[in-house]
């Protein structure tokens, strides 16, 4: 049953007015070239996903052909976003297909003027060594009143809304385990 008022239905039944009200609606609204072109997603594999940008969890439909990403759009069946995406979510296809996307680790040494490429293992080792050194160099066993605190003020973490709940949870656990106090998240999760 239509949710339009009965008055609208009566207007459509009038010979000239009713025909005018149907202009631009129904099958007559589509041009022959539009009908022949077909759906832009015809023949594509669709996979339901979650937007990677923030912890809101908006639903996405990811369309692929032969394993290649073709399109991403909002999932109308998502109870959270109901088919809508913010500008970042709408552009998430660029995370994969942006030609300027960095795919290698780049490092500029302190005082250096040039970037150099590092392999992942070297970069991870450098990060681990610096975290351990900062923890050891700034470790505080007791505070000024002699209370045991077992903490470090040598580093902090500021999370962002681009991390999902699981990532923020793991980061919080990691930084707490290594003794950090300054653990914050801009998204206030």
Short mmCIF file of N, CA and C in Angstrom, two decimals:
data_model
loop_
_atom_site.label_atom_id
_atom_site.label_comp_id
_atom_site.label_asym_id
_atom_site.label_seq_id
_atom_site.Cartn_x
_atom_site.Cartn_y
_atom_site.Cartn_z
N UNK A 1 0.84 -1.19 0.00
CA UNK A 1 0.00 0.00 0.00
C UNK A 1 0.87 1.24 0.00
N UNK A 2 0.48 2.21 -0.78
CA UNK A 2 1.25 3.44 -0.92
C UNK A 2 1.10 4.29 0.34
N UNK A 3 2.20 4.97 0.69
CA UNK A 3 2.15 5.85 1.85
C UNK A 3 1.75 7.27 1.45
N UNK A 4 1.53 7.50 0.14
CA UNK A 4 1.12 8.83 -0.31
C UNK A 4 -0.33 9.08 0.07
N UNK A 5 -0.68 10.34 0.25
CA UNK A 5 -2.07 10.67 0.59
C UNK A 5 -3.02 10.27 -0.55
N UNK A 6 -4.25 10.02 -0.22
CA UNK A 6 -5.25 9.62 -1.21
C UNK A 6 -5.46 10.70 -2.25
N UNK A 7 -5.29 11.94 -1.88
CA UNK A 7 -5.45 13.05 -2.82
C UNK A 7 -4.49 12.94 -3.98
N UNK A 8 -3.28 12.46 -3.72
CA UNK A 8 -2.28 12.29 -4.78
C UNK A 8 -2.75 11.22 -5.76
N UNK A 9 -3.31 10.15 -5.22
CA UNK A 9 -3.82 9.07 -6.08
C UNK A 9 -4.94 9.60 -6.97
N UNK A 10 -5.80 10.41 -6.42
CA UNK A 10 -6.91 10.97 -7.22
C UNK A 10 -6.39 11.88 -8.32
N UNK A 11 -5.34 12.66 -8.04
CA UNK A 11 -4.75 13.53 -9.05
C UNK A 11 -4.17 12.70 -10.21
N UNK A 12 -3.57 11.57 -9.88
CA UNK A 12 -2.97 10.73 -10.93
C UNK A 12 -4.03 10.10 -11.83
N UNK A 13 -5.25 9.99 -11.33
CA UNK A 13 -6.32 9.39 -12.12
C UNK A 13 -6.91 10.37 -13.13
N UNK A 14 -6.62 11.65 -12.99
CA UNK A 14 -7.12 12.65 -13.94
C UNK A 14 -6.39 12.48 -15.27
N UNK A 15 -7.11 12.62 -16.40
CA UNK A 15 -6.51 12.32 -17.72
C UNK A 15 -5.24 13.10 -18.03
N UNK A 16 -5.22 14.39 -17.99
CA UNK A 16 -4.04 15.17 -18.39
C UNK A 16 -3.07 15.33 -17.22
N UNK A 17 -3.58 15.68 -16.06
CA UNK A 17 -2.74 15.90 -14.88
C UNK A 17 -2.03 14.62 -14.48
N UNK A 18 -2.75 13.51 -14.51
CA UNK A 18 -2.15 12.23 -14.13
C UNK A 18 -1.00 11.85 -15.04
N UNK A 19 -1.15 12.07 -16.34
CA UNK A 19 -0.08 11.77 -17.29
C UNK A 19 1.14 12.65 -17.02
N UNK A 20 0.90 13.92 -16.75
CA UNK A 20 2.00 14.85 -16.46
C UNK A 20 2.73 14.45 -15.18
N UNK A 21 1.99 13.92 -14.20
CA UNK A 21 2.62 13.52 -12.94
C UNK A 21 3.51 12.29 -13.12
N UNK A 22 3.26 11.50 -14.17
CA UNK A 22 4.07 10.32 -14.43
C UNK A 22 5.32 10.62 -15.24
N UNK A 23 5.46 11.85 -15.76
CA UNK A 23 6.65 12.18 -16.53
C UNK A 23 7.89 12.04 -15.65
N UNK A 24 8.87 11.43 -16.18
CA UNK A 24 10.12 11.25 -15.45
C UNK A 24 10.08 10.13 -14.45
N UNK A 25 9.04 9.32 -14.46
CA UNK A 25 8.92 8.19 -13.53
C UNK A 25 8.73 6.89 -14.31
N UNK A 26 9.06 5.80 -13.70
CA UNK A 26 8.80 4.50 -14.29
C UNK A 26 9.74 4.18 -15.44
N UNK A 27 9.35 3.17 -16.23
CA UNK A 27 10.23 2.70 -17.31
C UNK A 27 10.42 3.75 -18.40
N UNK A 28 9.47 4.65 -18.56
CA UNK A 28 9.59 5.68 -19.59
C UNK A 28 10.71 6.66 -19.27
N UNK A 29 11.15 6.72 -18.04
CA UNK A 29 12.17 7.68 -17.64
C UNK A 29 13.56 7.29 -18.13
N UNK A 30 13.79 6.00 -18.41
CA UNK A 30 15.12 5.55 -18.82
C UNK A 30 15.26 5.59 -20.33
N UNK A 31 16.35 6.16 -20.81
CA UNK A 31 16.64 6.20 -22.24
C UNK A 31 17.07 4.82 -22.72
N UNK A 32 16.95 4.59 -24.01
CA UNK A 32 17.35 3.30 -24.58
C UNK A 32 18.83 3.01 -24.31
N UNK A 33 19.68 4.03 -24.43
CA UNK A 33 21.11 3.83 -24.19
C UNK A 33 21.37 3.44 -22.73
N UNK A 34 20.58 4.00 -21.80
CA UNK A 34 20.73 3.65 -20.39
C UNK A 34 20.33 2.20 -20.17
N UNK A 35 19.23 1.78 -20.77
CA UNK A 35 18.77 0.40 -20.61
C UNK A 35 19.79 -0.59 -21.19
N UNK A 36 20.38 -0.25 -22.33
CA UNK A 36 21.34 -1.14 -22.98
C UNK A 36 22.65 -1.21 -22.19
N UNK A 37 23.01 -0.12 -21.52
CA UNK A 37 24.27 -0.09 -20.77
C UNK A 37 24.25 -1.07 -19.61
N UNK A 38 23.12 -1.28 -18.98
CA UNK A 38 23.02 -2.21 -17.86
C UNK A 38 23.59 -1.63 -16.57
N UNK A 39 23.59 -2.44 -15.57
CA UNK A 39 24.06 -2.03 -14.25
C UNK A 39 25.59 -1.96 -14.23
N UNK A 40 26.12 -0.96 -13.56
CA UNK A 40 27.57 -0.81 -13.48
C UNK A 40 28.21 -1.89 -12.61
N UNK A 41 27.41 -2.58 -11.79
CA UNK A 41 27.96 -3.61 -10.92
C UNK A 41 27.59 -5.02 -11.38
N UNK A 42 27.00 -5.12 -12.58
CA UNK A 42 26.61 -6.44 -13.10
C UNK A 42 27.83 -7.32 -13.27
N UNK A 43 27.76 -8.54 -12.80
CA UNK A 43 28.85 -9.51 -12.94
C UNK A 43 29.98 -9.35 -11.95
N UNK A 44 29.87 -8.42 -11.03
CA UNK A 44 30.93 -8.22 -10.04
C UNK A 44 30.63 -9.03 -8.78
N UNK A 45 31.69 -9.46 -8.10
CA UNK A 45 31.53 -10.14 -6.82
C UNK A 45 31.40 -9.06 -5.74
N UNK A 46 30.41 -9.21 -4.88
CA UNK A 46 30.22 -8.24 -3.81
C UNK A 46 30.53 -8.89 -2.47
N UNK A 47 31.29 -8.16 -1.65
CA UNK A 47 31.67 -8.64 -0.33
C UNK A 47 31.30 -7.57 0.68
N UNK A 48 30.60 -7.97 1.74
CA UNK A 48 30.28 -7.01 2.80
C UNK A 48 31.52 -6.80 3.65
N UNK A 49 31.75 -5.55 4.02
CA UNK A 49 32.93 -5.20 4.80
C UNK A 49 32.60 -4.07 5.75
N UNK A 50 33.59 -3.67 6.53
CA UNK A 50 33.48 -2.56 7.46
C UNK A 50 34.50 -1.51 7.05
N UNK A 51 34.10 -0.27 7.06
CA UNK A 51 35.01 0.83 6.71
C UNK A 51 36.22 0.82 7.66
N UNK A 52 37.44 0.95 7.12
CA UNK A 52 38.63 0.88 7.97
C UNK A 52 39.01 2.17 8.65
N UNK A 53 38.28 3.27 8.42
CA UNK A 53 38.76 4.57 8.90
C UNK A 53 38.57 4.83 10.38
N UNK A 54 37.44 4.54 10.92
CA UNK A 54 37.24 4.89 12.32
C UNK A 54 36.51 3.76 13.04
N UNK A 55 36.24 3.96 14.27
CA UNK A 55 35.63 2.91 15.09
C UNK A 55 34.11 2.92 15.02
N UNK A 56 33.51 3.73 14.16
CA UNK A 56 32.06 3.74 14.04
C UNK A 56 31.57 2.41 13.49
N UNK A 57 32.25 1.88 12.50
CA UNK A 57 31.89 0.58 11.94
C UNK A 57 30.87 0.64 10.83
N UNK A 58 30.94 1.65 9.98
CA UNK A 58 30.00 1.76 8.86
C UNK A 58 30.17 0.59 7.90
N UNK A 59 29.05 0.11 7.39
CA UNK A 59 29.07 -1.03 6.48
C UNK A 59 29.42 -0.60 5.06
N UNK A 60 30.21 -1.41 4.39
CA UNK A 60 30.58 -1.15 3.01
C UNK A 60 30.29 -2.38 2.15
N UNK A 61 30.02 -2.15 0.89
CA UNK A 61 29.94 -3.20 -0.10
C UNK A 61 31.16 -3.03 -1.00
N UNK A 62 31.98 -4.07 -1.08
CA UNK A 62 33.21 -4.03 -1.86
C UNK A 62 33.00 -4.88 -3.11
N UNK A 63 33.12 -4.26 -4.27
CA UNK A 63 32.90 -4.94 -5.54
C UNK A 63 34.24 -5.26 -6.19
N UNK A 64 34.41 -6.52 -6.59
CA UNK A 64 35.64 -6.95 -7.24
C UNK A 64 35.33 -7.75 -8.51
N UNK A 65 36.30 -7.74 -9.41
CA UNK A 65 36.24 -8.56 -10.62
C UNK A 65 37.58 -9.25 -10.74
N UNK A 66 37.57 -10.57 -10.71
CA UNK A 66 38.80 -11.37 -10.80
C UNK A 66 39.83 -10.93 -9.76
N UNK A 67 39.38 -10.65 -8.56
CA UNK A 67 40.27 -10.28 -7.47
C UNK A 67 40.72 -8.83 -7.47
N UNK A 68 40.32 -8.05 -8.46
CA UNK A 68 40.70 -6.64 -8.54
C UNK A 68 39.56 -5.77 -8.02
N UNK A 69 39.90 -4.80 -7.19
CA UNK A 69 38.91 -3.88 -6.64
C UNK A 69 38.33 -3.00 -7.74
N UNK A 70 36.99 -2.94 -7.81
CA UNK A 70 36.32 -2.13 -8.82
C UNK A 70 35.61 -0.94 -8.18
N UNK A 71 34.94 -1.17 -7.04
CA UNK A 71 34.16 -0.09 -6.43
C UNK A 71 33.90 -0.41 -4.96
N UNK A 72 33.69 0.63 -4.17
CA UNK A 72 33.28 0.50 -2.77
C UNK A 72 32.16 1.49 -2.54
N UNK A 73 31.09 1.04 -1.93
CA UNK A 73 29.98 1.94 -1.61
C UNK A 73 29.37 1.55 -0.28
N UNK A 74 28.53 2.40 0.26
CA UNK A 74 27.88 2.14 1.53
C UNK A 74 26.90 0.97 1.43
N UNK A 75 26.81 0.21 2.52
CA UNK A 75 25.92 -0.95 2.57
C UNK A 75 24.57 -0.50 3.12
N UNK A 76 23.51 -0.53 2.30
CA UNK A 76 22.20 -0.09 2.79
C UNK A 76 21.63 -0.99 3.88
N UNK A 77 22.15 -2.21 4.03
CA UNK A 77 21.67 -3.12 5.08
C UNK A 77 22.41 -2.94 6.40
N UNK A 78 23.37 -2.05 6.45
CA UNK A 78 24.12 -1.81 7.69
C UNK A 78 23.24 -1.08 8.70
N UNK A 79 23.08 -1.64 9.90
CA UNK A 79 22.26 -0.95 10.91
C UNK A 79 22.94 0.33 11.43
N UNK A 80 24.23 0.44 11.19
CA UNK A 80 24.96 1.60 11.69
C UNK A 80 24.89 2.77 10.71
N UNK A 81 25.25 2.52 9.46
CA UNK A 81 25.34 3.62 8.50
C UNK A 81 24.20 3.66 7.48
N UNK A 82 23.45 2.59 7.38
CA UNK A 82 22.28 2.52 6.50
C UNK A 82 22.60 2.98 5.07
N UNK A 83 23.77 2.58 4.57
CA UNK A 83 24.14 2.88 3.20
C UNK A 83 24.92 4.16 3.00
N UNK A 84 25.12 4.93 4.05
CA UNK A 84 25.86 6.19 3.91
C UNK A 84 27.31 6.00 4.35
N UNK A 85 28.19 6.79 3.79
CA UNK A 85 29.59 6.80 4.18
C UNK A 85 30.05 8.26 4.26
N UNK A 86 30.96 8.53 5.18
CA UNK A 86 31.54 9.87 5.27
C UNK A 86 32.49 10.05 4.08
N UNK A 87 33.03 11.24 3.86
CA UNK A 87 33.96 11.44 2.74
C UNK A 87 35.16 10.50 2.77
N UNK A 88 35.69 10.23 3.97
CA UNK A 88 36.84 9.31 4.04
C UNK A 88 36.43 7.90 3.67
N UNK A 89 35.29 7.46 4.18
CA UNK A 89 34.82 6.11 3.85
C UNK A 89 34.49 5.96 2.39
N UNK A 90 33.92 7.01 1.81
CA UNK A 90 33.59 6.98 0.38
C UNK A 90 34.84 6.90 -0.48
N UNK A 91 35.93 7.42 0.01
CA UNK A 91 37.18 7.43 -0.76
C UNK A 91 38.12 6.29 -0.36
N UNK A 92 37.64 5.32 0.41
CA UNK A 92 38.54 4.28 0.92
C UNK A 92 39.12 3.40 -0.19
N UNK A 93 38.54 3.42 -1.36
CA UNK A 93 39.12 2.69 -2.50
C UNK A 93 40.54 3.19 -2.77
N UNK A 94 40.80 4.45 -2.47
CA UNK A 94 42.13 5.02 -2.70
C UNK A 94 43.19 4.42 -1.79
N UNK A 95 42.78 3.78 -0.70
CA UNK A 95 43.77 3.12 0.16
C UNK A 95 44.54 2.07 -0.63
N UNK A 96 43.89 1.49 -1.62
CA UNK A 96 44.50 0.42 -2.41
C UNK A 96 44.99 0.94 -3.76
N UNK A 97 44.19 1.79 -4.39
CA UNK A 97 44.46 2.14 -5.78
C UNK A 97 45.08 3.52 -6.00
N UNK A 98 45.44 4.21 -4.96
CA UNK A 98 46.07 5.52 -5.10
C UNK A 98 47.48 5.34 -5.65
N UNK A 99 47.78 5.92 -6.82
CA UNK A 99 49.11 5.73 -7.41
C UNK A 99 50.24 6.29 -6.54
N UNK A 100 49.95 7.30 -5.73
CA UNK A 100 50.98 7.88 -4.87
C UNK A 100 51.14 7.17 -3.53
N UNK A 101 50.43 6.08 -3.33
CA UNK A 101 50.48 5.35 -2.05
C UNK A 101 51.87 4.76 -1.83
N UNK A 102 52.42 4.98 -0.64
CA UNK A 102 53.72 4.42 -0.31
C UNK A 102 53.55 2.93 0.00
N UNK A 103 54.38 2.12 -0.61
CA UNK A 103 54.31 0.67 -0.39
C UNK A 103 55.60 0.14 0.22
N UNK A 104 56.56 1.01 0.44
CA UNK A 104 57.83 0.62 1.07
C UNK A 104 58.07 1.54 2.26
N UNK A 105 58.86 1.05 3.19
CA UNK A 105 59.18 1.83 4.38
C UNK A 105 60.26 2.84 4.01
N UNK A 106 59.97 4.10 4.35
CA UNK A 106 60.94 5.16 4.06
C UNK A 106 61.42 5.74 5.38
N UNK A 107 62.71 6.01 5.47
CA UNK A 107 63.31 6.48 6.70
C UNK A 107 64.29 7.60 6.40
N UNK A 108 64.21 8.65 7.20
CA UNK A 108 65.19 9.73 7.10
C UNK A 108 65.92 9.80 8.43
N UNK A 109 67.19 9.58 8.38
CA UNK A 109 68.01 9.56 9.61
C UNK A 109 68.03 10.95 10.26
N UNK A 110 68.24 11.01 11.58
CA UNK A 110 68.32 12.31 12.24
C UNK A 110 69.40 13.19 11.60
N UNK A 111 69.01 14.39 11.23
CA UNK A 111 69.93 15.32 10.57
C UNK A 111 70.08 15.05 9.09
N UNK A 112 69.47 14.00 8.59
CA UNK A 112 69.59 13.65 7.18
C UNK A 112 68.71 14.52 6.31
N UNK A 113 69.02 14.52 5.03
CA UNK A 113 68.22 15.30 4.08
C UNK A 113 67.57 14.41 3.02
N UNK A 114 67.93 13.15 2.99
CA UNK A 114 67.40 12.22 1.99
C UNK A 114 66.66 11.06 2.67
N UNK A 115 65.66 10.56 1.97
CA UNK A 115 64.93 9.38 2.43
C UNK A 115 65.64 8.14 1.92
N UNK A 116 65.62 7.09 2.73
CA UNK A 116 66.14 5.81 2.28
C UNK A 116 65.08 4.74 2.53
N UNK A 117 65.10 3.70 1.71
CA UNK A 117 64.14 2.62 1.86
C UNK A 117 64.72 1.56 2.78
N UNK A 118 63.86 1.06 3.69
CA UNK A 118 64.25 0.00 4.60
C UNK A 118 63.34 -1.20 4.41
N UNK A 119 63.87 -2.38 4.70
CA UNK A 119 62.99 -3.54 4.68
C UNK A 119 62.22 -3.57 6.00
N UNK A 120 61.12 -4.28 6.03
CA UNK A 120 60.22 -4.28 7.19
C UNK A 120 60.93 -4.76 8.45
N UNK A 121 61.72 -5.81 8.35
CA UNK A 121 62.39 -6.36 9.53
C UNK A 121 63.34 -5.34 10.16
N UNK A 122 64.08 -4.64 9.34
CA UNK A 122 65.01 -3.61 9.85
C UNK A 122 64.23 -2.50 10.56
N UNK A 123 63.14 -2.04 9.94
CA UNK A 123 62.34 -0.97 10.54
C UNK A 123 61.73 -1.43 11.87
N UNK A 124 61.21 -2.64 11.92
CA UNK A 124 60.60 -3.14 13.17
C UNK A 124 61.66 -3.28 14.26
N UNK A 125 62.84 -3.74 13.91
CA UNK A 125 63.92 -3.83 14.90
C UNK A 125 64.30 -2.46 15.43
N UNK A 126 64.36 -1.46 14.56
CA UNK A 126 64.69 -0.10 14.98
C UNK A 126 63.65 0.43 15.96
N UNK A 127 62.38 0.18 15.67
CA UNK A 127 61.30 0.64 16.55
C UNK A 127 61.40 -0.05 17.90
N UNK A 128 61.58 -1.37 17.89
CA UNK A 128 61.67 -2.12 19.15
C UNK A 128 62.86 -1.65 19.99
N UNK A 129 64.01 -1.45 19.36
CA UNK A 129 65.19 -0.97 20.09
C UNK A 129 64.93 0.39 20.74
N UNK A 130 64.26 1.28 20.03
CA UNK A 130 64.00 2.62 20.57
C UNK A 130 62.98 2.60 21.70
N UNK A 131 61.97 1.75 21.58
CA UNK A 131 60.99 1.63 22.66
C UNK A 131 61.66 1.09 23.92
N UNK A 132 62.48 0.05 23.76
CA UNK A 132 63.17 -0.55 24.92
C UNK A 132 64.12 0.46 25.53
N UNK A 133 64.88 1.19 24.71
CA UNK A 133 65.82 2.19 25.24
C UNK A 133 65.09 3.30 25.97
N UNK A 134 64.00 3.80 25.40
CA UNK A 134 63.23 4.87 26.07
C UNK A 134 62.66 4.37 27.39
N UNK A 135 62.19 3.15 27.41
CA UNK A 135 61.63 2.57 28.65
C UNK A 135 62.71 2.46 29.71
N UNK A 136 63.87 1.93 29.34
CA UNK A 136 64.95 1.74 30.31
C UNK A 136 65.52 3.06 30.79
N UNK A 137 65.69 4.02 29.88
CA UNK A 137 66.30 5.31 30.25
C UNK A 137 65.39 6.19 31.09
N UNK A 138 64.09 5.96 31.02
CA UNK A 138 63.15 6.81 31.74
C UNK A 138 62.28 6.02 32.73
N UNK A 139 62.74 4.84 33.11
CA UNK A 139 61.94 4.00 34.01
C UNK A 139 61.91 4.62 35.40
N UNK A 140 60.76 4.57 36.01
CA UNK A 140 60.57 5.11 37.36
C UNK A 140 59.97 4.01 38.22
N UNK A 141 60.75 3.55 39.19
CA UNK A 141 60.25 2.48 40.08
C UNK A 141 59.40 3.05 41.20
N UNK A 142 59.82 4.22 41.72
CA UNK A 142 59.10 4.84 42.84
C UNK A 142 58.91 6.33 42.55
N UNK A 143 57.82 6.88 43.06
CA UNK A 143 57.59 8.31 42.88
C UNK A 143 58.27 9.11 43.98
N UNK A 144 58.01 10.41 44.01
CA UNK A 144 58.68 11.30 44.98
C UNK A 144 58.33 10.95 46.42
N UNK A 145 57.17 10.35 46.66
CA UNK A 145 56.77 9.97 48.02
C UNK A 145 57.21 8.56 48.39
N UNK A 146 57.97 7.92 47.51
CA UNK A 146 58.46 6.58 47.79
C UNK A 146 57.48 5.46 47.45
N UNK A 147 56.37 5.79 46.83
CA UNK A 147 55.39 4.75 46.45
C UNK A 147 55.88 4.04 45.18
N UNK A 148 55.65 2.75 45.15
CA UNK A 148 56.03 1.98 43.96
C UNK A 148 55.07 2.31 42.81
N UNK A 149 55.63 2.72 41.66
CA UNK A 149 54.80 3.09 40.52
C UNK A 149 55.09 2.27 39.27
N UNK A 150 56.31 1.78 39.08
CA UNK A 150 56.70 0.98 37.92
C UNK A 150 56.11 1.53 36.62
N UNK A 151 56.70 2.62 36.16
CA UNK A 151 56.19 3.28 34.96
C UNK A 151 57.32 3.96 34.22
N UNK A 152 57.00 4.40 33.01
CA UNK A 152 57.95 5.20 32.23
C UNK A 152 57.23 6.42 31.70
N UNK A 153 57.94 7.51 31.68
CA UNK A 153 57.44 8.73 31.06
C UNK A 153 58.24 9.00 29.78
N UNK A 154 58.95 7.97 29.30
CA UNK A 154 59.83 8.11 28.15
C UNK A 154 59.12 8.09 26.81
N UNK A 155 57.90 7.65 26.78
CA UNK A 155 57.14 7.67 25.54
C UNK A 155 55.65 7.67 25.86
N UNK A 156 54.89 7.98 24.85
CA UNK A 156 53.43 8.06 24.99
C UNK A 156 52.81 7.53 23.71
N UNK A 157 51.51 7.40 23.73
CA UNK A 157 50.81 7.00 22.50
C UNK A 157 49.56 7.84 22.33
N UNK A 158 49.40 8.36 21.12
CA UNK A 158 48.18 9.07 20.76
C UNK A 158 47.55 8.32 19.61
N UNK A 159 46.45 7.66 19.88
CA UNK A 159 45.73 6.91 18.85
C UNK A 159 44.86 7.84 18.05
N UNK A 160 44.34 7.33 16.97
CA UNK A 160 43.50 8.14 16.10
C UNK A 160 42.23 7.43 15.73
N UNK A 161 41.33 8.19 15.14
CA UNK A 161 40.04 7.64 14.75
C UNK A 161 40.16 6.70 13.56
N UNK A 162 41.33 6.62 12.94
CA UNK A 162 41.50 5.68 11.83
C UNK A 162 41.73 4.26 12.32
N UNK A 163 41.91 4.08 13.61
CA UNK A 163 42.10 2.75 14.16
C UNK A 163 40.75 2.20 14.61
N UNK A 164 40.56 0.91 14.41
CA UNK A 164 39.29 0.33 14.86
C UNK A 164 39.38 -0.06 16.33
N UNK A 165 38.28 -0.53 16.90
CA UNK A 165 38.23 -0.86 18.32
C UNK A 165 39.27 -1.90 18.72
N UNK A 166 39.44 -2.92 17.88
CA UNK A 166 40.38 -3.98 18.20
C UNK A 166 41.82 -3.47 18.24
N UNK A 167 42.18 -2.63 17.26
CA UNK A 167 43.53 -2.07 17.23
C UNK A 167 43.77 -1.18 18.45
N UNK A 168 42.80 -0.33 18.78
CA UNK A 168 42.95 0.54 19.94
C UNK A 168 43.06 -0.28 21.23
N UNK A 169 42.31 -1.36 21.33
CA UNK A 169 42.38 -2.23 22.51
C UNK A 169 43.78 -2.82 22.64
N UNK A 170 44.31 -3.35 21.54
CA UNK A 170 45.64 -3.97 21.59
C UNK A 170 46.73 -2.95 21.89
N UNK A 171 46.61 -1.76 21.31
CA UNK A 171 47.60 -0.71 21.58
C UNK A 171 47.56 -0.31 23.05
N UNK A 172 46.37 -0.16 23.58
CA UNK A 172 46.22 0.19 25.00
C UNK A 172 46.87 -0.88 25.87
N UNK A 173 46.60 -2.15 25.56
CA UNK A 173 47.19 -3.24 26.34
C UNK A 173 48.71 -3.23 26.24
N UNK A 174 49.24 -3.05 25.02
CA UNK A 174 50.69 -3.05 24.82
C UNK A 174 51.36 -1.93 25.59
N UNK A 175 50.87 -0.70 25.43
CA UNK A 175 51.52 0.43 26.08
C UNK A 175 51.37 0.39 27.60
N UNK A 176 50.28 -0.16 28.08
CA UNK A 176 50.13 -0.34 29.53
C UNK A 176 51.12 -1.38 30.02
N UNK A 177 51.29 -2.46 29.27
CA UNK A 177 52.20 -3.53 29.66
C UNK A 177 53.65 -3.07 29.71
N UNK A 178 54.04 -2.13 28.85
CA UNK A 178 55.43 -1.65 28.87
C UNK A 178 55.60 -0.47 29.82
N UNK A 179 54.55 -0.10 30.53
CA UNK A 179 54.68 0.89 31.58
C UNK A 179 54.34 2.33 31.22
N UNK A 180 53.79 2.56 30.05
CA UNK A 180 53.46 3.93 29.65
C UNK A 180 52.23 4.43 30.40
N UNK A 181 52.23 5.72 30.69
CA UNK A 181 51.09 6.35 31.34
C UNK A 181 50.28 7.17 30.37
N UNK A 182 50.97 7.86 29.46
CA UNK A 182 50.30 8.75 28.54
C UNK A 182 49.78 7.97 27.34
N UNK A 183 48.58 7.45 27.48
CA UNK A 183 47.94 6.71 26.39
C UNK A 183 46.60 7.40 26.13
N UNK A 184 46.48 7.97 24.97
CA UNK A 184 45.29 8.77 24.67
C UNK A 184 44.79 8.42 23.28
N UNK A 185 43.54 8.73 23.06
CA UNK A 185 42.95 8.49 21.76
C UNK A 185 42.06 9.66 21.42
N UNK A 186 42.25 10.24 20.25
CA UNK A 186 41.47 11.39 19.86
C UNK A 186 39.99 11.06 19.72
N UNK A 187 39.68 9.80 19.41
CA UNK A 187 38.30 9.41 19.21
C UNK A 187 37.57 9.13 20.52
N UNK A 188 38.28 9.13 21.61
CA UNK A 188 37.70 8.93 22.94
C UNK A 188 36.98 7.58 23.04
N UNK A 189 37.65 6.55 22.59
CA UNK A 189 37.06 5.22 22.66
C UNK A 189 37.43 4.59 23.98
#
